[in-house]
Amino acid sequence: MTAFGVAGVLLLATACGGGSDDAAGSSGGGGTASLVLAQSGIPISFDVQGYASGQQTQYFTAVFDTLLRQDGAGEIVPGVASEWSYDDTRTVLTLTLNEGITFTDGVALDADAVVANIEHFRSSSTPDLSNAVFVSAVTAVDPTHVQITLSQPDPMMLNWLTQPLGYMSSPDSWDNPDVATNPVGSGPYILDTKSTVVGSTYEFDKNPDYWDNSFELYDSLSMNYYADQSALLNALQGGQVDAASFSNFSSLAQVESAGYDVNTAQLDWEGLMLLDRDGAIAPELADVRVRQAINYAIDKEGILSAILLDHGTATSQIFGPATDGYVEDLDDAYVYDPDKARDLLAAAGYSDGIKLSMPSAAALDSSLLTQIQQQLADVGITVTYTDVGTNLISDIMGAKYPATWFRLASASDWQTATFAITPDALFNSFATTVPEVTELLTTMQTGSEDEAATAAEDLNRYIVEEAWFAPFYFVDNIYVSKPTVDVTMAADMVVPYIYLIQPAA
């Protein structure tokens, strides 16, 4: 996952999952017509080296079952595993598998196959290898039980098992010369390699022996790649696709006029990361009043209207609505008040203003950067941008700038923390560390579900009060669909998982 790929994930559900009512071996629904999905990306390959989530999730969840799944609210629900539980140390996870599941080549999807898949993942160089960073051992207890031992508690482990770490492919397929283009899974669909045009159109047939009848399968599934939003808009207006992720807000009305429903979820926050909180290169930012002044100086609602055409929700927090840490009242913690911003700067000893350097890049919206610059200048903060070209991420992570505009996933408490708050977080560039935060992070990682949730909320309140960030808004994630298609948005993914797309009743 990348900061701009924004595929955040949700805090784990700790106890055990409910049992599945769906007997293995039953057919996956009666099948109905065909489904055509638009895609803005293509899979590098279907073998473990190419496993991906984010925009490519649907390719993989079509052919591969996952050990666990997520519902639309981000709760962990059964997949190949019908139940799961941790020991008291939260370092041993036991999975109970559904019986009778087989891959499409006839190989059993039992405990040995699960162990082989996780070990195969751990020994690969897949981009999501960090999913397994805390996995120290995987053991088949018996044919239907697997134990995953962790070196330390990982609040994201259950979520990882809904994503690439949880993809299940037939071990017998890994040595096939066509493994990258001919995946063998146990999932609801089978890739039709003869009809597929790699890099363009991917054709799938219903798996006639699919084990899970909890959702209805289409007789055929097509995924068509569109290189840009203009080409996609033309396809939507022509009724050529049934559903698609769509990010061109200015053309959304045209899509609705073409008869599509708009499904919305919020996954990311956008705003300023005030990174140099200890004042290493910008001493002024060490004063919380300066950081608070920056928050009050930004007209979030105005920028939301101008830049996103109101497709979002103004906020002062980085913990998204799907997280336990989210506190609704904190959305309005800092309302636009330039006079208060000036007063805070003066109280901090900067009545004559301050100077602040930030990075810019061609990939960033220049009108957005201009608005930020103008609004901060209005209260006495002079922003100087430096074009860093393609080095934006590396320069931010390298602590070269005290503050920056950014967009980051906000659907998970722990991942939000590990992205931007923990001492070694990717975007805690100056490694800000305070005892109060350290204690709360420890509870989030090692405490019970209730303790972790309370700690996440307390952490959110602390960083808002201390103004570690200056968020502007949560961004609407839009997925359009024909009325004949029933879409449940994923709380942690930019596109719905394939099992969340169904024929309308």
mmCIF file of N, CA, C and O in Angstrom, residues 53-140:
data_model
loop_
_atom_site.group_PDB
_atom_site.id
_atom_site.type_symbol
_atom_site.label_atom_id
_atom_site.label_comp_id
_atom_site.label_asym_id
_atom_site.label_seq_id
_atom_site.Cartn_x
_atom_site.Cartn_y
_atom_site.Cartn_z
ATOM 1 N N SER A 53 -3.562 -5.380 -3.460
ATOM 2 C CA SER A 53 -4.898 -5.009 -3.013
ATOM 3 C C SER A 53 -5.225 -3.654 -3.647
ATOM 4 O O SER A 53 -4.896 -3.434 -4.802
ATOM 5 N N GLY A 54 -5.870 -2.738 -2.916
ATOM 6 C CA GLY A 54 -6.175 -1.436 -3.486
ATOM 7 C C GLY A 54 -7.033 -1.559 -4.737
ATOM 8 O O GLY A 54 -8.005 -2.321 -4.780
ATOM 9 N N GLN A 55 -6.673 -0.823 -5.778
ATOM 10 C CA GLN A 55 -7.440 -0.822 -7.018
ATOM 11 C C GLN A 55 -7.497 -2.195 -7.674
ATOM 12 O O GLN A 55 -8.390 -2.473 -8.476
ATOM 13 N N GLN A 56 -6.548 -3.086 -7.368
ATOM 14 C CA GLN A 56 -6.505 -4.390 -8.024
ATOM 15 C C GLN A 56 -7.186 -5.497 -7.222
ATOM 16 O O GLN A 56 -7.182 -6.661 -7.622
ATOM 17 N N THR A 57 -7.795 -5.134 -6.114
ATOM 18 C CA THR A 57 -8.395 -6.130 -5.226
ATOM 19 C C THR A 57 -9.359 -7.069 -5.941
ATOM 20 O O THR A 57 -9.368 -8.277 -5.687
ATOM 21 N N GLN A 58 -10.177 -6.522 -6.837
ATOM 22 C CA GLN A 58 -11.223 -7.343 -7.447
ATOM 23 C C GLN A 58 -10.666 -8.461 -8.324
ATOM 24 O O GLN A 58 -11.259 -9.543 -8.394
ATOM 25 N N TYR A 59 -9.549 -8.226 -8.988
ATOM 26 C CA TYR A 59 -8.942 -9.295 -9.783
ATOM 27 C C TYR A 59 -8.630 -10.498 -8.906
ATOM 28 O O TYR A 59 -8.895 -11.650 -9.272
ATOM 29 N N PHE A 60 -8.050 -10.227 -7.763
ATOM 30 C CA PHE A 60 -7.555 -11.304 -6.913
ATOM 31 C C PHE A 60 -8.655 -11.963 -6.095
ATOM 32 O O PHE A 60 -8.661 -13.187 -5.927
ATOM 33 N N THR A 61 -9.615 -11.164 -5.598
ATOM 34 C CA THR A 61 -10.688 -11.781 -4.813
ATOM 35 C C THR A 61 -11.712 -12.478 -5.696
ATOM 36 O O THR A 61 -12.601 -13.169 -5.197
ATOM 37 N N ALA A 62 -11.587 -12.320 -7.018
ATOM 38 C CA ALA A 62 -12.417 -13.104 -7.932
ATOM 39 C C ALA A 62 -11.930 -14.546 -7.999
ATOM 40 O O ALA A 62 -12.734 -15.489 -8.005
ATOM 41 N N VAL A 63 -10.612 -14.735 -8.022
ATOM 42 C CA VAL A 63 -10.078 -16.085 -8.212
ATOM 43 C C VAL A 63 -9.572 -16.731 -6.927
ATOM 44 O O VAL A 63 -9.505 -17.951 -6.830
ATOM 45 N N PHE A 64 -9.219 -15.912 -5.928
ATOM 46 C CA PHE A 64 -8.685 -16.450 -4.684
ATOM 47 C C PHE A 64 -9.647 -16.188 -3.523
ATOM 48 O O PHE A 64 -10.062 -15.046 -3.308
ATOM 49 N N ASP A 65 -9.979 -17.230 -2.792
ATOM 50 C CA ASP A 65 -10.616 -17.025 -1.510
ATOM 51 C C ASP A 65 -9.597 -16.420 -0.556
ATOM 52 O O ASP A 65 -8.379 -16.611 -0.722
ATOM 53 N N THR A 66 -10.074 -15.728 0.456
ATOM 54 C CA THR A 66 -9.204 -15.241 1.522
ATOM 55 C C THR A 66 -9.558 -15.965 2.810
ATOM 56 O O THR A 66 -10.700 -16.412 3.003
ATOM 57 N N LEU A 67 -8.585 -16.064 3.701
ATOM 58 C CA LEU A 67 -8.823 -16.776 4.952
ATOM 59 C C LEU A 67 -9.952 -16.134 5.744
ATOM 60 O O LEU A 67 -10.768 -16.826 6.351
ATOM 61 N N LEU A 68 -10.000 -14.813 5.729
ATOM 62 C CA LEU A 68 -11.090 -14.072 6.362
ATOM 63 C C LEU A 68 -11.605 -13.041 5.377
ATOM 64 O O LEU A 68 -10.968 -12.766 4.357
ATOM 65 N N ARG A 69 -12.775 -12.462 5.673
ATOM 66 C CA ARG A 69 -13.339 -11.416 4.831
ATOM 67 C C ARG A 69 -13.729 -10.231 5.706
ATOM 68 O O ARG A 69 -13.665 -10.300 6.931
ATOM 69 N N GLN A 70 -14.132 -9.146 5.052
ATOM 70 C CA GLN A 70 -14.668 -7.990 5.763
ATOM 71 C C GLN A 70 -16.046 -7.662 5.208
ATOM 72 O O GLN A 70 -16.286 -7.792 4.009
ATOM 73 N N ASP A 71 -16.946 -7.243 6.112
ATOM 74 C CA ASP A 71 -18.229 -6.771 5.622
ATOM 75 C C ASP A 71 -18.114 -5.288 5.289
ATOM 76 O O ASP A 71 -17.039 -4.696 5.384
ATOM 77 N N GLY A 72 -19.198 -4.663 4.902
ATOM 78 C CA GLY A 72 -19.131 -3.280 4.482
ATOM 79 C C GLY A 72 -18.747 -2.315 5.579
ATOM 80 O O GLY A 72 -18.245 -1.224 5.302
ATOM 81 N N ALA A 73 -18.970 -2.714 6.837
ATOM 82 C CA ALA A 73 -18.618 -1.848 7.966
ATOM 83 C C ALA A 73 -17.191 -2.070 8.434
ATOM 84 O O ALA A 73 -16.739 -1.421 9.370
ATOM 85 N N GLY A 74 -16.483 -2.987 7.783
ATOM 86 C CA GLY A 74 -15.105 -3.261 8.165
ATOM 87 C C GLY A 74 -14.955 -4.326 9.225
ATOM 88 O O GLY A 74 -13.847 -4.586 9.689
ATOM 89 N N GLU A 75 -16.062 -4.956 9.636
ATOM 90 C CA GLU A 75 -15.966 -6.028 10.623
ATOM 91 C C GLU A 75 -15.410 -7.288 9.961
ATOM 92 O O GLU A 75 -15.708 -7.589 8.797
ATOM 93 N N ILE A 76 -14.608 -8.031 10.705
ATOM 94 C CA ILE A 76 -14.058 -9.278 10.198
ATOM 95 C C ILE A 76 -15.139 -10.350 10.236
ATOM 96 O O ILE A 76 -15.813 -10.540 11.256
ATOM 97 N N VAL A 77 -15.311 -11.057 9.114
ATOM 98 C CA VAL A 77 -16.314 -12.115 9.016
ATOM 99 C C VAL A 77 -15.651 -13.350 8.410
ATOM 100 O O VAL A 77 -14.551 -13.282 7.865
ATOM 101 N N PRO A 78 -16.314 -14.512 8.517
ATOM 102 C CA PRO A 78 -15.697 -15.744 8.028
ATOM 103 C C PRO A 78 -15.376 -15.724 6.538
ATOM 104 O O PRO A 78 -16.070 -15.098 5.737
ATOM 105 N N GLY A 79 -14.311 -16.431 6.205
ATOM 106 C CA GLY A 79 -13.951 -16.703 4.825
ATOM 107 C C GLY A 79 -13.660 -18.187 4.753
ATOM 108 O O GLY A 79 -14.510 -19.008 5.107
ATOM 109 N N VAL A 80 -12.466 -18.557 4.312
ATOM 110 C CA VAL A 80 -12.061 -19.965 4.392
ATOM 111 C C VAL A 80 -12.074 -20.417 5.846
ATOM 112 O O VAL A 80 -12.445 -21.541 6.168
ATOM 113 N N ALA A 81 -11.681 -19.526 6.746
ATOM 114 C CA ALA A 81 -11.752 -19.805 8.178
ATOM 115 C C ALA A 81 -13.128 -19.415 8.702
ATOM 116 O O ALA A 81 -13.597 -18.293 8.470
ATOM 117 N N SER A 82 -13.780 -20.328 9.405
ATOM 118 C CA SER A 82 -15.106 -20.067 9.954
ATOM 119 C C SER A 82 -15.041 -19.466 11.350
ATOM 120 O O SER A 82 -15.974 -18.780 11.774
ATOM 121 N N GLU A 83 -13.959 -19.704 12.073
ATOM 122 C CA GLU A 83 -13.779 -19.174 13.421
ATOM 123 C C GLU A 83 -12.314 -18.826 13.638
ATOM 124 O O GLU A 83 -11.422 -19.376 12.958
ATOM 125 N N TRP A 84 -12.046 -17.969 14.613
ATOM 126 C CA TRP A 84 -10.681 -17.579 14.925
ATOM 127 C C TRP A 84 -10.622 -17.070 16.359
ATOM 128 O O TRP A 84 -11.602 -16.535 16.880
ATOM 129 N N SER A 85 -9.471 -17.229 16.996
ATOM 130 C CA SER A 85 -9.324 -16.740 18.368
ATOM 131 C C SER A 85 -7.840 -16.569 18.686
ATOM 132 O O SER A 85 -6.981 -17.244 18.110
ATOM 133 N N TYR A 86 -7.554 -15.641 19.597
ATOM 134 C CA TYR A 86 -6.198 -15.405 20.082
ATOM 135 C C TYR A 86 -6.033 -16.017 21.466
ATOM 136 O O TYR A 86 -7.011 -16.179 22.221
ATOM 137 N N ASP A 87 -4.796 -16.300 21.830
ATOM 138 C CA ASP A 87 -4.509 -16.663 23.214
ATOM 139 C C ASP A 87 -4.418 -15.394 24.053
ATOM 140 O O ASP A 87 -4.583 -14.277 23.534
ATOM 141 N N ASP A 88 -4.165 -15.538 25.347
ATOM 142 C CA ASP A 88 -4.152 -14.384 26.244
ATOM 143 C C ASP A 88 -3.046 -13.387 25.913
ATOM 144 O O ASP A 88 -3.171 -12.192 26.208
ATOM 145 N N THR A 89 -1.952 -13.860 25.299
ATOM 146 C CA THR A 89 -0.844 -12.953 24.965
ATOM 147 C C THR A 89 -1.060 -12.249 23.628
ATOM 148 O O THR A 89 -0.292 -11.363 23.265
ATOM 149 N N ARG A 90 -2.097 -12.655 22.929
ATOM 150 C CA ARG A 90 -2.418 -12.098 21.621
ATOM 151 C C ARG A 90 -1.288 -12.314 20.613
ATOM 152 O O ARG A 90 -1.117 -11.545 19.675
ATOM 153 N N THR A 91 -0.530 -13.366 20.815
ATOM 154 C CA THR A 91 0.553 -13.703 19.880
ATOM 155 C C THR A 91 0.356 -15.063 19.221
ATOM 156 O O THR A 91 1.162 -15.452 18.373
ATOM 157 N N VAL A 92 -0.687 -15.788 19.593
ATOM 158 C CA VAL A 92 -1.004 -17.054 18.933
ATOM 159 C C VAL A 92 -2.446 -16.990 18.445
ATOM 160 O O VAL A 92 -3.383 -16.894 19.237
ATOM 161 N N LEU A 93 -2.598 -17.017 17.136
ATOM 162 C CA LEU A 93 -3.909 -16.943 16.498
ATOM 163 C C LEU A 93 -4.269 -18.317 15.957
ATOM 164 O O LEU A 93 -3.504 -18.909 15.189
ATOM 165 N N THR A 94 -5.420 -18.845 16.368
ATOM 166 C CA THR A 94 -5.883 -20.148 15.893
ATOM 167 C C THR A 94 -7.045 -19.959 14.944
ATOM 168 O O THR A 94 -8.024 -19.278 15.268
ATOM 169 N N LEU A 95 -6.940 -20.549 13.758
ATOM 170 C CA LEU A 95 -7.986 -20.495 12.741
ATOM 171 C C LEU A 95 -8.649 -21.857 12.611
ATOM 172 O O LEU A 95 -7.960 -22.878 12.552
ATOM 173 N N THR A 96 -9.967 -21.881 12.555
ATOM 174 C CA THR A 96 -10.728 -23.091 12.264
ATOM 175 C C THR A 96 -11.240 -22.989 10.838
ATOM 176 O O THR A 96 -11.943 -22.030 10.488
ATOM 177 N N LEU A 97 -10.873 -23.961 9.994
ATOM 178 C CA LEU A 97 -11.188 -23.896 8.576
ATOM 179 C C LEU A 97 -12.486 -24.613 8.245
ATOM 180 O O LEU A 97 -12.828 -25.633 8.866
ATOM 181 N N ASN A 98 -13.212 -24.084 7.253
ATOM 182 C CA ASN A 98 -14.336 -24.822 6.698
ATOM 183 C C ASN A 98 -13.817 -26.104 6.058
ATOM 184 O O ASN A 98 -12.749 -26.118 5.430
ATOM 185 N N GLU A 99 -14.570 -27.173 6.196
ATOM 186 C CA GLU A 99 -14.165 -28.461 5.622
ATOM 187 C C GLU A 99 -14.664 -28.600 4.189
ATOM 188 O O GLU A 99 -15.685 -28.044 3.810
ATOM 189 N N GLY A 100 -13.924 -29.355 3.414
ATOM 190 C CA GLY A 100 -14.382 -29.745 2.092
ATOM 191 C C GLY A 100 -14.096 -28.771 0.973
ATOM 192 O O GLY A 100 -14.527 -28.989 -0.157
ATOM 193 N N ILE A 101 -13.378 -27.693 1.241
ATOM 194 C CA ILE A 101 -13.070 -26.739 0.179
ATOM 195 C C ILE A 101 -11.916 -27.286 -0.666
ATOM 196 O O ILE A 101 -10.923 -27.804 -0.120
ATOM 197 N N THR A 102 -12.016 -27.163 -1.973
ATOM 198 C CA THR A 102 -10.928 -27.577 -2.863
ATOM 199 C C THR A 102 -10.619 -26.460 -3.843
ATOM 200 O O THR A 102 -11.476 -25.646 -4.186
ATOM 201 N N PHE A 103 -9.367 -26.435 -4.277
ATOM 202 C CA PHE A 103 -8.986 -25.545 -5.366
ATOM 203 C C PHE A 103 -9.548 -26.101 -6.665
ATOM 204 O O PHE A 103 -9.970 -27.266 -6.730
ATOM 205 N N THR A 104 -9.558 -25.296 -7.702
ATOM 206 C CA THR A 104 -10.164 -25.735 -8.956
ATOM 207 C C THR A 104 -9.369 -26.830 -9.659
ATOM 208 O O THR A 104 -9.849 -27.418 -10.627
ATOM 209 N N ASP A 105 -8.161 -27.120 -9.163
ATOM 210 C CA ASP A 105 -7.398 -28.262 -9.696
ATOM 211 C C ASP A 105 -7.620 -29.518 -8.868
ATOM 212 O O ASP A 105 -6.967 -30.546 -9.100
ATOM 213 N N GLY A 106 -8.531 -29.454 -7.882
ATOM 214 C CA GLY A 106 -8.859 -30.618 -7.067
ATOM 215 C C GLY A 106 -8.063 -30.758 -5.794
ATOM 216 O O GLY A 106 -8.377 -31.601 -4.956
ATOM 217 N N VAL A 107 -7.038 -29.937 -5.592
ATOM 218 C CA VAL A 107 -6.226 -29.995 -4.370
ATOM 219 C C VAL A 107 -7.040 -29.453 -3.191
ATOM 220 O O VAL A 107 -7.753 -28.455 -3.319
ATOM 221 N N ALA A 108 -6.934 -30.121 -2.056
ATOM 222 C CA ALA A 108 -7.696 -29.726 -0.871
ATOM 223 C C ALA A 108 -7.160 -28.417 -0.281
ATOM 224 O O ALA A 108 -5.942 -28.241 -0.145
ATOM 225 N N LEU A 109 -8.084 -27.518 0.084
ATOM 226 C CA LEU A 109 -7.699 -26.309 0.801
ATOM 227 C C LEU A 109 -7.852 -26.618 2.286
ATOM 228 O O LEU A 109 -8.833 -26.254 2.934
ATOM 229 N N ASP A 110 -6.861 -27.318 2.820
ATOM 230 C CA ASP A 110 -6.874 -27.714 4.223
ATOM 231 C C ASP A 110 -5.767 -26.971 4.969
ATOM 232 O O ASP A 110 -5.144 -26.038 4.423
ATOM 233 N N ALA A 111 -5.502 -27.378 6.208
ATOM 234 C CA ALA A 111 -4.504 -26.686 7.026
ATOM 235 C C ALA A 111 -3.125 -26.714 6.386
ATOM 236 O O ALA A 111 -2.386 -25.719 6.441
ATOM 237 N N ASP A 112 -2.745 -27.830 5.777
ATOM 238 C CA ASP A 112 -1.436 -27.899 5.127
ATOM 239 C C ASP A 112 -1.326 -26.888 3.985
ATOM 240 O O ASP A 112 -0.279 -26.254 3.796
ATOM 241 N N ALA A 113 -2.409 -26.723 3.234
ATOM 242 C CA ALA A 113 -2.398 -25.760 2.121
ATOM 243 C C ALA A 113 -2.314 -24.333 2.649
ATOM 244 O O ALA A 113 -1.635 -23.485 2.056
ATOM 245 N N VAL A 114 -2.989 -24.053 3.763
ATOM 246 C CA VAL A 114 -2.928 -22.714 4.355
ATOM 247 C C VAL A 114 -1.513 -22.412 4.825
ATOM 248 O O VAL A 114 -0.966 -21.328 4.557
ATOM 249 N N VAL A 115 -0.897 -23.378 5.518
ATOM 250 C CA VAL A 115 0.479 -23.188 5.986
ATOM 251 C C VAL A 115 1.403 -22.949 4.794
ATOM 252 O O VAL A 115 2.243 -22.039 4.808
ATOM 253 N N ALA A 116 1.236 -23.751 3.747
ATOM 254 C CA ALA A 116 2.085 -23.610 2.560
ATOM 255 C C ALA A 116 1.918 -22.222 1.940
ATOM 256 O O ALA A 116 2.904 -21.587 1.533
ATOM 257 N N ASN A 117 0.684 -21.732 1.878
ATOM 258 C CA ASN A 117 0.437 -20.414 1.288
ATOM 259 C C ASN A 117 1.083 -19.302 2.096
ATOM 260 O O ASN A 117 1.708 -18.391 1.532
ATOM 261 N N ILE A 118 0.955 -19.354 3.414
ATOM 262 C CA ILE A 118 1.537 -18.288 4.236
ATOM 263 C C ILE A 118 3.060 -18.332 4.171
ATOM 264 O O ILE A 118 3.731 -17.295 4.079
ATOM 265 N N GLU A 119 3.638 -19.521 4.188
ATOM 266 C CA GLU A 119 5.094 -19.640 4.072
ATOM 267 C C GLU A 119 5.570 -19.198 2.691
ATOM 268 O O GLU A 119 6.632 -18.577 2.550
ATOM 269 N N HIS A 120 4.785 -19.510 1.673
ATOM 270 C CA HIS A 120 5.100 -19.083 0.305
ATOM 271 C C HIS A 120 5.113 -17.555 0.227
ATOM 272 O O HIS A 120 6.004 -16.950 -0.396
ATOM 273 N N PHE A 121 4.152 -16.941 0.877
ATOM 274 C CA PHE A 121 4.079 -15.483 0.938
ATOM 275 C C PHE A 121 5.293 -14.921 1.665
ATOM 276 O O PHE A 121 5.935 -13.967 1.202
ATOM 277 N N ARG A 122 5.645 -15.495 2.804
ATOM 278 C CA ARG A 122 6.758 -14.994 3.616
ATOM 279 C C ARG A 122 8.100 -15.106 2.903
ATOM 280 O O ARG A 122 9.012 -14.300 3.142
ATOM 281 N N SER A 123 8.239 -16.076 2.028
ATOM 282 C CA SER A 123 9.516 -16.282 1.335
ATOM 283 C C SER A 123 9.592 -15.526 0.016
ATOM 284 O O SER A 123 10.595 -15.606 -0.691
ATOM 285 N N SER A 124 8.529 -14.777 -0.302
ATOM 286 C CA SER A 124 8.478 -14.057 -1.576
ATOM 287 C C SER A 124 9.009 -12.638 -1.415
ATOM 288 O O SER A 124 9.401 -12.214 -0.331
ATOM 289 N N SER A 125 8.972 -11.894 -2.503
ATOM 290 C CA SER A 125 9.307 -10.470 -2.467
ATOM 291 C C SER A 125 8.091 -9.651 -2.870
ATOM 292 O O SER A 125 8.206 -8.583 -3.477
ATOM 293 N N THR A 126 6.906 -10.150 -2.535
ATOM 294 C CA THR A 126 5.664 -9.461 -2.852
ATOM 295 C C THR A 126 5.648 -8.067 -2.241
ATOM 296 O O THR A 126 6.192 -7.851 -1.152
ATOM 297 N N PRO A 127 5.052 -7.081 -2.893
ATOM 298 C CA PRO A 127 5.044 -5.716 -2.367
ATOM 299 C C PRO A 127 4.409 -5.589 -0.983
ATOM 300 O O PRO A 127 4.725 -4.666 -0.234
ATOM 301 N N ASP A 128 3.501 -6.520 -0.627
ATOM 302 C CA ASP A 128 2.832 -6.466 0.668
ATOM 303 C C ASP A 128 3.465 -7.399 1.691
ATOM 304 O O ASP A 128 2.808 -7.827 2.641
ATOM 305 N N LEU A 129 4.751 -7.672 1.526
ATOM 306 C CA LEU A 129 5.436 -8.587 2.427
ATOM 307 C C LEU A 129 5.352 -8.146 3.888
ATOM 308 O O LEU A 129 5.364 -8.967 4.807
ATOM 309 N N SER A 130 5.208 -6.846 4.122
ATOM 310 C CA SER A 130 5.124 -6.337 5.493
ATOM 311 C C SER A 130 3.887 -6.849 6.221
ATOM 312 O O SER A 130 3.816 -6.786 7.453
ATOM 313 N N ASN A 131 2.903 -7.394 5.484
ATOM 314 C CA ASN A 131 1.736 -7.990 6.131
ATOM 315 C C ASN A 131 2.148 -9.085 7.113
ATOM 316 O O ASN A 131 1.464 -9.331 8.108
ATOM 317 N N ALA A 132 3.252 -9.752 6.815
ATOM 318 C CA ALA A 132 3.684 -10.901 7.620
ATOM 319 C C ALA A 132 4.890 -10.584 8.492
ATOM 320 O O ALA A 132 5.553 -11.493 8.984
ATOM 321 N N VAL A 133 5.167 -9.305 8.744
ATOM 322 C CA VAL A 133 6.392 -8.925 9.444
ATOM 323 C C VAL A 133 6.472 -9.519 10.842
ATOM 324 O O VAL A 133 7.570 -9.815 11.345
ATOM 325 N N PHE A 134 5.317 -9.734 11.505
ATOM 326 C CA PHE A 134 5.336 -10.269 12.862
ATOM 327 C C PHE A 134 5.047 -11.770 12.917
ATOM 328 O O PHE A 134 4.974 -12.351 14.003
ATOM 329 N N VAL A 135 4.875 -12.418 11.753
ATOM 330 C CA VAL A 135 4.632 -13.855 11.729
ATOM 331 C C VAL A 135 5.953 -14.584 11.941
ATOM 332 O O VAL A 135 6.892 -14.421 11.170
ATOM 333 N N SER A 136 6.023 -15.386 13.009
ATOM 334 C CA SER A 136 7.260 -16.130 13.283
ATOM 335 C C SER A 136 7.121 -17.621 12.989
ATOM 336 O O SER A 136 8.123 -18.304 12.759
ATOM 337 N N ALA A 137 5.897 -18.144 12.988
ATOM 338 C CA ALA A 137 5.690 -19.560 12.686
ATOM 339 C C ALA A 137 4.238 -19.795 12.293
ATOM 340 O O ALA A 137 3.337 -19.084 12.747
ATOM 341 N N VAL A 138 4.030 -20.798 11.427
ATOM 342 C CA VAL A 138 2.688 -21.211 11.030
ATOM 343 C C VAL A 138 2.641 -22.729 11.111
ATOM 344 O O VAL A 138 3.507 -23.415 10.567
ATOM 345 N N THR A 139 1.627 -23.255 11.797
ATOM 346 C CA THR A 139 1.575 -24.689 12.061
ATOM 347 C C THR A 139 0.197 -25.247 11.754
ATOM 348 O O THR A 139 -0.820 -24.648 12.109
ATOM 349 N N ALA A 140 0.182 -26.415 11.100
ATOM 350 C CA ALA A 140 -1.063 -27.149 10.900
ATOM 351 C C ALA A 140 -1.272 -28.047 12.105
ATOM 352 O O ALA A 140 -0.550 -29.031 12.297
#
